[in-house]
């Protein structure tokens, strides 16, 4: 997944400063990238309604 948006770079920096284990940090960033990929846009531009739709999509398509 090779997605580049300023908000994802900022999120990576934010997560890096947290006292999380490396796999957790990687997973958090991966999930934000999947969100950006799903909507084909910068995740910082998404509305609350779009996020709700995405969470519903994840629940309905969970295997």
PDB file of C-alpha atoms in Angstrom:
ATOM      1  CA  UNK A   1       0.000   0.000   0.000  1.00  0.00           C
ATOM      2  CA  UNK A   2       1.738   3.117  -1.231  1.00  0.00           C
ATOM      3  CA  UNK A   3      -0.555   6.018  -0.357  1.00  0.00           C
ATOM      4  CA  UNK A   4       0.800   9.520   0.232  1.00  0.00           C
ATOM      5  CA  UNK A   5      -1.321  12.224   1.828  1.00  0.00           C
ATOM      6  CA  UNK A   6      -0.066  14.914   4.207  1.00  0.00           C
ATOM      7  CA  UNK A   7      -2.485  13.788   6.909  1.00  0.00           C
ATOM      8  CA  UNK A   8      -1.124  10.237   6.801  1.00  0.00           C
ATOM      9  CA  UNK A   9       2.422  11.530   7.214  1.00  0.00           C
ATOM     10  CA  UNK A  10       1.261  13.608  10.181  1.00  0.00           C
ATOM     11  CA  UNK A  11      -0.535  10.603  11.643  1.00  0.00           C
ATOM     12  CA  UNK A  12       2.627   8.488  11.282  1.00  0.00           C
ATOM     13  CA  UNK A  13       4.558  11.119  13.250  1.00  0.00           C
ATOM     14  CA  UNK A  14       1.813  11.307  15.886  1.00  0.00           C
ATOM     15  CA  UNK A  15       1.789   7.528  16.332  1.00  0.00           C
ATOM     16  CA  UNK A  16       5.575   7.387  16.445  1.00  0.00           C
ATOM     17  CA  UNK A  17       5.570   9.680  19.479  1.00  0.00           C
ATOM     18  CA  UNK A  18       3.196   7.389  21.355  1.00  0.00           C
ATOM     19  CA  UNK A  19       4.430   4.663  23.642  1.00  0.00           C
ATOM     20  CA  UNK A  20       2.940   1.872  21.543  1.00  0.00           C
ATOM     21  CA  UNK A  21       4.651  -1.304  20.456  1.00  0.00           C
ATOM     22  CA  UNK A  22       5.999  -1.257  16.889  1.00  0.00           C
ATOM     23  CA  UNK A  23       3.393  -3.722  15.519  1.00  0.00           C
ATOM     24  CA  UNK A  24       0.586  -1.579  16.965  1.00  0.00           C
ATOM     25  CA  UNK A  25       1.982   1.568  15.346  1.00  0.00           C
ATOM     26  CA  UNK A  26       2.278  -0.210  12.015  1.00  0.00           C
ATOM     27  CA  UNK A  27      -1.286  -1.532  12.245  1.00  0.00           C
ATOM     28  CA  UNK A  28      -2.734   1.897  13.088  1.00  0.00           C
ATOM     29  CA  UNK A  29      -1.055   3.469  10.071  1.00  0.00           C
ATOM     30  CA  UNK A  30      -2.068   0.539   7.857  1.00  0.00           C
ATOM     31  CA  UNK A  31      -5.700   1.012   8.820  1.00  0.00           C
ATOM     32  CA  UNK A  32      -5.624   4.733   8.051  1.00  0.00           C
ATOM     33  CA  UNK A  33      -4.091   3.911   4.665  1.00  0.00           C
ATOM     34  CA  UNK A  34      -6.871   1.395   4.005  1.00  0.00           C
ATOM     35  CA  UNK A  35      -9.401   4.108   4.809  1.00  0.00           C
ATOM     36  CA  UNK A  36      -7.743   6.461   2.300  1.00  0.00           C
ATOM     37  CA  UNK A  37      -7.647   3.708  -0.299  1.00  0.00           C
ATOM     38  CA  UNK A  38     -11.332   2.903   0.210  1.00  0.00           C
ATOM     39  CA  UNK A  39     -12.436   6.495  -0.407  1.00  0.00           C
ATOM     40  CA  UNK A  40      -9.612   7.384  -2.830  1.00  0.00           C
ATOM     41  CA  UNK A  41      -8.907  10.620  -0.955  1.00  0.00           C
ATOM     42  CA  UNK A  42      -7.066  12.164   1.957  1.00  0.00           C
ATOM     43  CA  UNK A  43      -8.673  10.745   5.109  1.00  0.00           C
ATOM     44  CA  UNK A  44      -8.504  14.185   6.754  1.00  0.00           C
ATOM     45  CA  UNK A  45     -11.143  15.383   4.292  1.00  0.00           C
ATOM     46  CA  UNK A  46     -13.715  12.723   5.191  1.00  0.00           C
ATOM     47  CA  UNK A  47     -16.933  13.669   6.908  1.00  0.00           C
ATOM     48  CA  UNK A  48     -18.307  12.037  10.017  1.00  0.00           C
ATOM     49  CA  UNK A  49     -20.976  10.415   7.857  1.00  0.00           C
ATOM     50  CA  UNK A  50     -18.371   8.931   5.506  1.00  0.00           C
ATOM     51  CA  UNK A  51     -16.518   7.470   8.480  1.00  0.00           C
ATOM     52  CA  UNK A  52     -19.754   5.935   9.759  1.00  0.00           C
ATOM     53  CA  UNK A  53     -20.365   4.429   6.322  1.00  0.00           C
ATOM     54  CA  UNK A  54     -16.858   2.970   6.317  1.00  0.00           C
ATOM     55  CA  UNK A  55     -17.236   1.431   9.774  1.00  0.00           C
ATOM     56  CA  UNK A  56     -20.552  -0.077   8.704  1.00  0.00           C
ATOM     57  CA  UNK A  57     -18.884  -1.428   5.555  1.00  0.00           C
ATOM     58  CA  UNK A  58     -16.175  -3.056   7.693  1.00  0.00           C
ATOM     59  CA  UNK A  59     -18.749  -4.710   9.965  1.00  0.00           C
ATOM     60  CA  UNK A  60     -20.793  -6.008   7.052  1.00  0.00           C
ATOM     61  CA  UNK A  61     -17.797  -7.377   5.157  1.00  0.00           C
ATOM     62  CA  UNK A  62     -15.930  -8.833   8.108  1.00  0.00           C
ATOM     63  CA  UNK A  63     -14.925 -12.440   7.463  1.00  0.00           C
TER      64      UNK A  63
END
